[in-house]
Every structure is written in structure tokens, then in C-alpha cells.
Short mmCIF file of C-alpha atoms in Angstrom, two decimals:
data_model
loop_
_atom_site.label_atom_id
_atom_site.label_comp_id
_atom_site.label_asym_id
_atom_site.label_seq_id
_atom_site.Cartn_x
_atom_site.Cartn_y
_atom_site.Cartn_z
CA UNK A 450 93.74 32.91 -36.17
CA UNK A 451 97.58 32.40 -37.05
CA UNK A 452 99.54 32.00 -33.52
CA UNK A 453 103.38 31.04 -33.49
CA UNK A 454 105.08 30.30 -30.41
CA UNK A 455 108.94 30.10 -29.62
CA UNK A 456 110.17 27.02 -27.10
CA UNK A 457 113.48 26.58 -25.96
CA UNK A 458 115.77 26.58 -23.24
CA UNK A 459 116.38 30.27 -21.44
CA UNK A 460 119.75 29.87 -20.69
CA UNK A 461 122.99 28.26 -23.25
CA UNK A 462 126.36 27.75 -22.44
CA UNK A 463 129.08 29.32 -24.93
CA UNK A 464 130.42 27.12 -27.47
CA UNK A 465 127.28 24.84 -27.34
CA UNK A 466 124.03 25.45 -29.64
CA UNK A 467 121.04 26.96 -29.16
CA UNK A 468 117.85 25.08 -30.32
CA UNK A 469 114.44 26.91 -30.71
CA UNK A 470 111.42 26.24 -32.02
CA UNK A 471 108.64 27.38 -33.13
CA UNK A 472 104.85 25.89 -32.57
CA UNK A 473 102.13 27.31 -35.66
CA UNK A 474 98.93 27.43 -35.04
CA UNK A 475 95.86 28.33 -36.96
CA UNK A 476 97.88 27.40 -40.07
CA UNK A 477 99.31 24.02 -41.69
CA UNK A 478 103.08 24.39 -42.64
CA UNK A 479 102.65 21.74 -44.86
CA UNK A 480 99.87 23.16 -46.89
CA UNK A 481 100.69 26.50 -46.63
CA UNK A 482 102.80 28.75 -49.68
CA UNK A 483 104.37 31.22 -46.86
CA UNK A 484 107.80 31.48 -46.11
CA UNK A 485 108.87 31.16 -42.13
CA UNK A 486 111.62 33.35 -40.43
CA UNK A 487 113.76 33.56 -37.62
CA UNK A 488 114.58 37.23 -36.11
CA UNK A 489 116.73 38.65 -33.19
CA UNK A 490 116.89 41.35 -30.97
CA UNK A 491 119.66 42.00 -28.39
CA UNK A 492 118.99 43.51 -25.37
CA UNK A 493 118.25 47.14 -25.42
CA UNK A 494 119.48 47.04 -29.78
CA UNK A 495 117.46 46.30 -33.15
CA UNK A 496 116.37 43.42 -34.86
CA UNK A 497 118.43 41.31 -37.08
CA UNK A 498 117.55 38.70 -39.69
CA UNK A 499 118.69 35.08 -38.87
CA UNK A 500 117.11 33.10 -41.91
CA UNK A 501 114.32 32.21 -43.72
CA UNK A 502 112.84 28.33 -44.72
CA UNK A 503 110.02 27.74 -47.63
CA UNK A 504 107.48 24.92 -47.33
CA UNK A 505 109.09 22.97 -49.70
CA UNK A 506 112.31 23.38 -47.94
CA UNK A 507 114.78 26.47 -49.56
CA UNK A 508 116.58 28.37 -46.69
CA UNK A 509 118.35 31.32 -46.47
CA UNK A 510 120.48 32.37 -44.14
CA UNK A 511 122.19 35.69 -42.67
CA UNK A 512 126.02 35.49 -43.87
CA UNK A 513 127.33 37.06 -40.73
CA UNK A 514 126.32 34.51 -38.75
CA UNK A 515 129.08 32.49 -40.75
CA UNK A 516 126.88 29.48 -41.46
CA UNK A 517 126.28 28.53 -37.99
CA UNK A 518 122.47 28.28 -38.35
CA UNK A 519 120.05 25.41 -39.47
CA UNK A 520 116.78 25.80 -40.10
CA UNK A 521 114.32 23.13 -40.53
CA UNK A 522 110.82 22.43 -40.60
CA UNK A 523 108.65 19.28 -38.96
CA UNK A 524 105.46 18.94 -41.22
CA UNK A 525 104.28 16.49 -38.78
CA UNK A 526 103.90 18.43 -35.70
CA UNK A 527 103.21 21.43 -37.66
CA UNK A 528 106.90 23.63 -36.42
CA UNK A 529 109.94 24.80 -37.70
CA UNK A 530 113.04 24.52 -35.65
CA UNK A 531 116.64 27.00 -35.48
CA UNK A 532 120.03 26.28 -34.17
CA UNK A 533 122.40 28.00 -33.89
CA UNK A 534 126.12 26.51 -33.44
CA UNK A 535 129.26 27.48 -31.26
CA UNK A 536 127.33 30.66 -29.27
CA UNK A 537 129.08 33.37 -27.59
CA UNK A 538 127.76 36.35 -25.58
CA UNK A 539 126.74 37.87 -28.46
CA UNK A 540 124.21 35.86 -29.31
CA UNK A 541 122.42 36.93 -26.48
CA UNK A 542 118.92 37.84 -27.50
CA UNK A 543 115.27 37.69 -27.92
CA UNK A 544 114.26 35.40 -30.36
CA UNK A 545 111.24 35.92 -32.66
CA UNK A 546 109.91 33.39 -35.56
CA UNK A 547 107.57 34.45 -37.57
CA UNK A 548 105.72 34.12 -40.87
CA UNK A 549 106.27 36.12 -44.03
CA UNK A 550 104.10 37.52 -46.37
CA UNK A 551 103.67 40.04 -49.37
CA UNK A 552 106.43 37.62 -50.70
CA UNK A 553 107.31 38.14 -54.54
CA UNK A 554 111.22 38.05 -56.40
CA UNK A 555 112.72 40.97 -54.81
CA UNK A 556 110.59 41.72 -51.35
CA UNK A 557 109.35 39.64 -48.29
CA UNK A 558 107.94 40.99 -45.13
CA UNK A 559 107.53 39.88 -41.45
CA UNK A 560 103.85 39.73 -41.43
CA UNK A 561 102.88 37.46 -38.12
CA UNK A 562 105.20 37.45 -35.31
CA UNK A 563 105.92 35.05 -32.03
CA UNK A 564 105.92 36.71 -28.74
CA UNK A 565 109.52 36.28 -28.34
CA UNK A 566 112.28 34.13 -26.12
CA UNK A 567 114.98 35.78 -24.42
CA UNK A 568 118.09 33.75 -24.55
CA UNK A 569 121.20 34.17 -22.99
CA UNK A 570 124.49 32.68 -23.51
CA UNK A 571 126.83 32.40 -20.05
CA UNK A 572 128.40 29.65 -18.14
CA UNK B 604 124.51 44.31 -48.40
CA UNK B 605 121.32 46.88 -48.57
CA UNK B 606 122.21 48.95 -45.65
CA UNK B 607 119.70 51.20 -44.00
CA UNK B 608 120.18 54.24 -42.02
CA UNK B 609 117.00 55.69 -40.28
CA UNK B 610 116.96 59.35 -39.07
CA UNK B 611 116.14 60.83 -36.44
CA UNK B 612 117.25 58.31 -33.56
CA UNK B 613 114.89 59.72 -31.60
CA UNK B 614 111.92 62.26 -32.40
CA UNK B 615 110.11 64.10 -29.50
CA UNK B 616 106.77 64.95 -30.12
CA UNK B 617 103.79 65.73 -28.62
CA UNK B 618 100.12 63.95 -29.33
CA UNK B 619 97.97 65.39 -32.18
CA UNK B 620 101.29 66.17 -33.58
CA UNK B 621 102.55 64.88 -37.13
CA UNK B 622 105.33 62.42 -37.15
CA UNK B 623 107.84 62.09 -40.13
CA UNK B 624 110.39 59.13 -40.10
CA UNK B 625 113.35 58.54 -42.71
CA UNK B 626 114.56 55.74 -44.11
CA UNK B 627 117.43 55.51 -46.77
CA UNK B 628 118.37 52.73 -49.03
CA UNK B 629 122.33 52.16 -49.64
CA UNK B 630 121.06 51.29 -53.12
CA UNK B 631 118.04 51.22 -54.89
CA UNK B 632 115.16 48.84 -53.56
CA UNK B 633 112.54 50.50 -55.88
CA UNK B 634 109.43 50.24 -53.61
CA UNK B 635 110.15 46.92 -51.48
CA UNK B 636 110.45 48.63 -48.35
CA UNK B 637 108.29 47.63 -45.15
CA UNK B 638 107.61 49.77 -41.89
CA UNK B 639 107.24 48.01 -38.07
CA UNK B 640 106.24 49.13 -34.83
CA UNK B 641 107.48 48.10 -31.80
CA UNK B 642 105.90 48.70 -28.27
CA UNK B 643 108.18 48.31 -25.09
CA UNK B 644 107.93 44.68 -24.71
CA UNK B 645 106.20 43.76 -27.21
CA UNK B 646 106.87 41.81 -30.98
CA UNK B 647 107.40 44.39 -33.97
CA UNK B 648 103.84 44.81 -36.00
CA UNK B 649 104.19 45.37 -39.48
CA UNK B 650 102.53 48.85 -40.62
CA UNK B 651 103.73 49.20 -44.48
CA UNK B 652 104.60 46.49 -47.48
CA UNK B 653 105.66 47.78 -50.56
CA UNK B 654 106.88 50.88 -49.50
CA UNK B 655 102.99 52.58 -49.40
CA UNK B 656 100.40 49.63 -48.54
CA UNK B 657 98.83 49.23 -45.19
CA UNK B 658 98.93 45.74 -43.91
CA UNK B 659 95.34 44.77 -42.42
CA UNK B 660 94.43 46.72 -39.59
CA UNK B 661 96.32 49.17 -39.73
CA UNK B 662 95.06 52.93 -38.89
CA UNK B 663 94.94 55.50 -41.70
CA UNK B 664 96.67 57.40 -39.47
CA UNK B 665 99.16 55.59 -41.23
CA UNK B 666 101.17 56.10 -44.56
CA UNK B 667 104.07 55.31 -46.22
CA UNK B 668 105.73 56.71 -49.44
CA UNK B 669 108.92 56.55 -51.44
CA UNK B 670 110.76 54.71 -53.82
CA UNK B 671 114.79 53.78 -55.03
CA UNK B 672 116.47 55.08 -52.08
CA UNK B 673 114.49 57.26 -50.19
CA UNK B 674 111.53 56.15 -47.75
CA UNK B 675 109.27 58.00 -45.44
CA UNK B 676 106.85 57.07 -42.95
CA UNK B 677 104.29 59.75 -41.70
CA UNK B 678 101.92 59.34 -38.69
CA UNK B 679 99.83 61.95 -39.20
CA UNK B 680 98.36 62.75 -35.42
CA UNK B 681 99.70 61.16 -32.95
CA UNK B 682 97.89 58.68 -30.70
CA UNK B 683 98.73 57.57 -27.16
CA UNK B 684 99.51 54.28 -28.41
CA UNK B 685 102.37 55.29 -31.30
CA UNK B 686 104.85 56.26 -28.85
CA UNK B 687 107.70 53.09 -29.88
CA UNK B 688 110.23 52.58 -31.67
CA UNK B 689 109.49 51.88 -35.33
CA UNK B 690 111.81 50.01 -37.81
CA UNK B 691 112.50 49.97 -41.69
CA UNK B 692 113.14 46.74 -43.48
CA UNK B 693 113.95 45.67 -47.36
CA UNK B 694 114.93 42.14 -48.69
CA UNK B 695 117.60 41.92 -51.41
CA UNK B 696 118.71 38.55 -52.47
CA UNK B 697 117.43 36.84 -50.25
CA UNK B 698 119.53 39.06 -47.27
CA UNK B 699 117.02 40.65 -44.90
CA UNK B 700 118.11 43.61 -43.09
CA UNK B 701 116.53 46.36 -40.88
CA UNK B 702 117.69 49.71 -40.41
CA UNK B 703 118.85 50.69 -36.98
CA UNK B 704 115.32 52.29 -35.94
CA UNK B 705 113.53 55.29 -34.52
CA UNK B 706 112.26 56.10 -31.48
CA UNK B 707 109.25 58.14 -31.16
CA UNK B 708 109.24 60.01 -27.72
CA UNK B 709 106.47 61.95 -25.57
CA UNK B 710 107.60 65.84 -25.53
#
């Protein structure tokens, strides 16, 4: 049974980056065709897209986050990783990966989903 | 950017009642449109790919329909369990977004 699991610190300092990541189990990245996503929620708000990585390595990222955000994936211990540079407040949030499916040219869906990490950014 | 607007904010209901939920496209996303629920607490579950197919496990109870810029979900008696807050969500170019969401209330 597919089970992804966000890991990171709770608490970021503005200005610095946040670093997440997320542990898959009950699937191989490396063999797998599915994309992999990272999603936010603020407190209390909705849910916004951060970006997206393929297997073999494509991202895709939210413009109005202004290119502050790498995604990356570790075949080896089976994970995919986001940061995010330069935080403010507003980046407070809960975090979600997840993995898409239903995938084709023009749609892509949040099929499996983490449990979520709350992060805040304050000094 | 595909924006979309979900109406009502909120929808008050009672259980055994029928649910309707709204979702319009900016622009036309023909039928790549996906519904999720969200629990208090909990991760969004997706409900609806492509506009009208279940994803696995998912009640009849259930249905989606629409296409181009107009979406519906329907919940067609209300269960103890669908009070949340459920979400549209469409991919164009590779940009993701979600629409701002709807929470369904007890009466």
C-alpha cells in the first residue's frame, strides 16, 4: 500500500529556506511512471500548488512563488525533497507531497496524499 | 492562469439531503477537472478525475459532471461523514490550481 510521509523541521526563520521531504513507501520512485507533487495549505485557507517532479526528472513549478522552489528526487533512498528559498510569513503552511495520477497532456490529479507538516516561518 | 471560482462558500444542509457544488473554469478545460474532500484535519481525498470518474473507493453517492467551463459535483444523500470542505482542481500547462473551495455545513 502506497504511504508518503513529509519530514522536516517545524519551525524556519524568515529569509532562510525551508527543506522538506518526502519518504515513499509501497512504491519505487525509480521504477515508477507517476509524477510527484508538492501542495500547501495556510492556516485556516485552501490549497495551493507548489510543483511537480517526473521520474526521469522534468519539474514544474508554481510561477508565483517566483522561482524560489527546487524540487528533487533521491532514487536511492526512495524520496523526493522541496525547498523553498528566502521565506516570509507567508509561507506559513501545511505541507502535503503527494503522488499524481490520471496523468495525460492536458490533466494530472492528486491521487495519494502525505499526512501533512505544518510549518511556520518566525524568528 | 485557469482560475476557479467555486460557489456556494458554504452550503447548509441537512443529512439525507442532496448536495450540489459549482465549479467554473476561467476558460475552457474540456473535462480535466478533479473533485477533493477534505475532513477537519485531515489530507484532501480525491473523489472525481476527468470531470465524471470516480477514483477507487469512492461511494456512488458520488458524481461528477460537466465540461468547458462549467463543473458540478452532486452528493446525492448526505452521510455523516461528507460534512468538509471539498475542492475543485484543473491542470493547464503544467500550472496546477484549485479553486477557493466549499464548505458543506450541518443545518
Amino acid at each position: 500500500q502506497l504511504q508518503l510521509q513529509e519530514s522536516g523541521p517545524g519551525l524556519v526563520k524568515p529569509s532562510e529556506t525551508l527543506s522538506l521531504t518526502c519518504n515513499v513507501s509501497g512504491d519505487s520512485i525509480s521504477s515508477s511512471t507517476h509524477y510527484w507533487g508538492w501542495i500547501r495549505q495556510p492556516p485556516g485557507k485552501g490549497l495551493e500548488w507548489i510543483g511537480s517532479i517526473f521520474y526521469g526528472g522534468s519539474t514544474f513549478d508554481n510561477p508565483s512563488l517566483k522561482g524560489r522552489v527546487t524540487i528533487s528526487i533521491d532514487m536511492s533512498k526512495n524520496q523526493f525533497s522541496l525547498r523553498l528559498r528566502s521565506v516570509t510569513a507567508a509561507d506559513t503552511a501545511v505541507y502535503y507531497c503527494a503522488r499524481l495520477a490520471y496523468c495525460s497532456s492536458s490533466s494530472c490529479y492528486f491521487h495519494h496524499w502525505g499526512q501533512g507538516t505544518l510549518v511556520t516561518v518566525s524568528s | 492562469e485557469i482560475v476557479l471560482t467555486q460557489s456556494p462558500a458554504t452550503l447548509s444542509l441537512s443529512p439525507g439531503e442532496r448536495a450540489t457544488l459549482s465549479c467554473r473554469a476561467s476558460q475552457s478545460i474540456y473535462s480535466y477537472l478533479a473533485w477533493y474532500q477534505q475532513r477537519p484535519g485531515q489530507a484532501p481525498r480525491l473523489l472525481i478525475y476527468d470531470a465524471s470518474n470516480r477514483a477507487t473507493g469512492i461511494p456512488a453517492r458520488f458524481s461528477g459532471s460537466g465540461s468547458g467551463t462549467d463543473f458540478t459535483l452532486t452528493i446525492s444523500s448526505l452521510e455523516p461523514e461528507d460534512f468538509a470542505v471539498y475542492y475543485c482542481q484543473q491542470r493547464s500547462n503544467w500550472l496546477l490550481t484549485f479553486g477557493g473551495g466549499t464548505k458543506v455545513e450541518i443545518k
